[in-house]
GROMACS .gro file of C-alpha atoms in nm:
model
  145
    1UNK     CA    1   7.469   2.342  15.345
    2UNK     CA    2   7.490   2.707  15.310
    3UNK     CA    3   7.813   2.798  15.410
    4UNK     CA    4   7.948   2.520  15.242
    5UNK     CA    5   7.777   2.719  14.872
    6UNK     CA    6   7.852   3.028  14.960
    7UNK     CA    7   8.243   2.894  15.049
    8UNK     CA    8   8.243   2.736  14.673
    9UNK     CA    9   8.158   3.002  14.467
   10UNK     CA   10   8.369   3.307  14.622
   11UNK     CA   11   8.616   3.038  14.503
   12UNK     CA   12   8.514   3.027  14.163
   13UNK     CA   13   8.455   3.359  14.136
   14UNK     CA   14   8.815   3.426  14.292
   15UNK     CA   15   8.918   3.211  14.028
   16UNK     CA   16   9.121   3.412  13.727
   17UNK     CA   17   8.910   3.408  13.428
   18UNK     CA   18   9.106   3.278  13.146
   19UNK     CA   19   8.907   3.500  12.877
   20UNK     CA   20   9.048   3.628  12.514
   21UNK     CA   21   9.098   3.979  12.503
   22UNK     CA   22   9.055   4.244  12.276
   23UNK     CA   23   9.256   4.591  12.313
   24UNK     CA   24   9.208   4.781  12.005
   25UNK     CA   25   9.482   5.064  11.882
   26UNK     CA   26   9.845   5.082  11.728
   27UNK     CA   27   9.871   4.768  11.726
   28UNK     CA   28   9.658   4.680  11.761
   29UNK     CA   29   9.601   4.323  12.043
   30UNK     CA   30   9.442   4.020  12.128
   31UNK     CA   31   9.578   3.812  12.374
   32UNK     CA   32   9.491   3.565  12.597
   33UNK     CA   33   9.635   3.331  12.937
   34UNK     CA   34   9.570   3.034  13.032
   35UNK     CA   35   9.802   2.774  13.312
   36UNK     CA   36  10.062   2.653  13.025
   37UNK     CA   37  10.119   3.003  12.850
   38UNK     CA   38  10.020   3.363  12.756
   39UNK     CA   39   9.891   3.389  12.362
   40UNK     CA   40   9.981   3.739  12.210
   41UNK     CA   41   9.865   3.832  11.846
   42UNK     CA   42   9.950   4.173  11.733
   43UNK     CA   43   9.899   4.326  11.447
   44UNK     CA   44  10.055   4.734  11.356
   45UNK     CA   45   9.906   4.901  11.050
   46UNK     CA   46  10.234   5.090  10.989
   47UNK     CA   47  10.462   4.772  10.886
   48UNK     CA   48  10.239   4.571  10.807
   49UNK     CA   49  10.308   4.331  10.955
   50UNK     CA   50  10.141   3.973  11.219
   51UNK     CA   51  10.318   3.836  11.522
   52UNK     CA   52  10.223   3.552  11.736
   53UNK     CA   53  10.434   3.565  12.066
   54UNK     CA   54  10.359   3.173  12.275
   55UNK     CA   55  10.514   3.255  12.631
   56UNK     CA   56  10.646   2.972  12.861
   57UNK     CA   57  10.798   2.974  13.232
   58UNK     CA   58  10.990   2.667  13.117
   59UNK     CA   59  11.263   2.811  12.729
   60UNK     CA   60  11.127   2.633  12.396
   61UNK     CA   61  11.379   2.418  12.299
   62UNK     CA   62  11.552   2.539  12.026
   63UNK     CA   63  11.377   2.328  11.770
   64UNK     CA   64  11.351   2.373  11.337
   65UNK     CA   65  11.024   2.441  11.317
   66UNK     CA   66  10.710   2.542  11.513
   67UNK     CA   67  10.327   2.383  11.410
   68UNK     CA   68   9.960   2.468  11.563
   69UNK     CA   69   9.731   2.183  11.489
   70UNK     CA   70   9.370   2.333  11.605
   71UNK     CA   71   9.092   2.071  11.689
   72UNK     CA   72   8.755   2.144  11.580
   73UNK     CA   73   8.483   2.176  11.303
   74UNK     CA   74   8.714   2.386  11.101
   75UNK     CA   75   9.042   2.199  11.175
   76UNK     CA   76   9.375   2.226  11.019
   77UNK     CA   77   9.730   2.237  11.044
   78UNK     CA   78  10.015   2.506  11.022
   79UNK     CA   79  10.379   2.561  11.067
   80UNK     CA   80  10.653   2.787  11.011
   81UNK     CA   81  11.029   2.763  11.023
   82UNK     CA   82  11.025   3.108  11.124
   83UNK     CA   83  10.983   3.173  11.413
   84UNK     CA   84  11.214   3.343  11.699
   85UNK     CA   85  11.286   3.316  12.058
   86UNK     CA   86  11.359   3.558  12.268
   87UNK     CA   87  11.649   3.630  12.442
   88UNK     CA   88  11.570   3.393  12.782
   89UNK     CA   89  11.391   3.095  12.557
   90UNK     CA   90  11.096   3.180  12.722
   91UNK     CA   91  10.873   3.348  12.468
   92UNK     CA   92  10.815   3.209  12.076
   93UNK     CA   93  10.713   3.445  11.848
   94UNK     CA   94  10.638   3.437  11.475
   95UNK     CA   95  10.578   3.743  11.234
   96UNK     CA   96  10.387   3.724  10.874
   97UNK     CA   97  10.257   3.990  10.645
   98UNK     CA   98   9.896   3.763  10.679
   99UNK     CA   99   9.803   3.576  11.001
  100UNK     CA  100   9.473   3.512  10.850
  101UNK     CA  101   9.489   3.020  10.871
  102UNK     CA  102   9.554   3.150  11.282
  103UNK     CA  103   9.330   3.350  11.269
  104UNK     CA  104   9.041   3.142  11.070
  105UNK     CA  105   9.200   2.849  11.367
  106UNK     CA  106   9.131   3.014  11.726
  107UNK     CA  107   8.838   3.155  11.590
  108UNK     CA  108   8.626   2.863  11.477
  109UNK     CA  109   8.756   2.560  11.622
  110UNK     CA  110   8.747   2.432  11.963
  111UNK     CA  111   9.208   2.398  12.075
  112UNK     CA  112   9.505   2.535  11.935
  113UNK     CA  113   9.848   2.255  11.971
  114UNK     CA  114  10.084   2.496  11.954
  115UNK     CA  115  10.465   2.244  11.924
  116UNK     CA  116  10.815   2.306  11.885
  117UNK     CA  117  11.047   1.977  11.976
  118UNK     CA  118  10.914   1.788  12.231
  119UNK     CA  119  10.698   2.022  12.383
  120UNK     CA  120  10.267   2.045  12.349
  121UNK     CA  121  10.120   2.365  12.463
  122UNK     CA  122   9.678   2.339  12.493
  123UNK     CA  123   9.522   2.630  12.435
  124UNK     CA  124   9.172   2.590  12.510
  125UNK     CA  125   8.984   2.861  12.204
  126UNK     CA  126   8.674   2.897  12.427
  127UNK     CA  127   8.542   3.247  12.343
  128UNK     CA  128   8.766   3.374  12.126
  129UNK     CA  129   8.519   3.429  11.866
  130UNK     CA  130   8.398   3.751  11.893
  131UNK     CA  131   8.802   3.869  12.034
  132UNK     CA  132   8.896   3.759  11.663
  133UNK     CA  133   8.684   3.846  11.505
  134UNK     CA  134   8.652   4.253  11.661
  135UNK     CA  135   9.074   4.163  11.566
  136UNK     CA  136   9.029   4.106  11.219
  137UNK     CA  137   8.805   4.436  11.173
  138UNK     CA  138   9.119   4.653  11.349
  139UNK     CA  139   9.184   4.963  11.202
  140UNK     CA  140   8.945   4.900  10.933
  141UNK     CA  141   9.175   4.668  10.788
  142UNK     CA  142   9.100   4.282  10.685
  143UNK     CA  143   9.358   3.990  10.719
  144UNK     CA  144   9.469   3.828  10.430
  145UNK     CA  145   9.587   3.432  10.463
   0.00000   0.00000   0.00000
């Protein structure tokens, strides 16, 4: 059934790719879209300041802490109580002078689980290694932990 194979191939090609994308500049940006959320990491060399923002369709709960668990060869759990929610509650942002632990987790593991309150979002990390390496080299500045 060549026609069926063609339709299947066409359908797969029409499915959006959920790739990690690096955009150099000021700020440098690393993005990734999943069915559950949009992830954006930024580095502003003029501050210098890093951020990670995770946006979902539904609001995040108003919780006292936010954590990310990285599953894979270099698994780790990191957390903070310094996160902020956007006005509509759909975006959760953490800013810091360094995101080295987050970048290590994204670059060297298979999955990240972002959690706040009773919400957990699974983020596949396939294909993140090279874009994270480019993000780390942003403006020639090494990221601190």
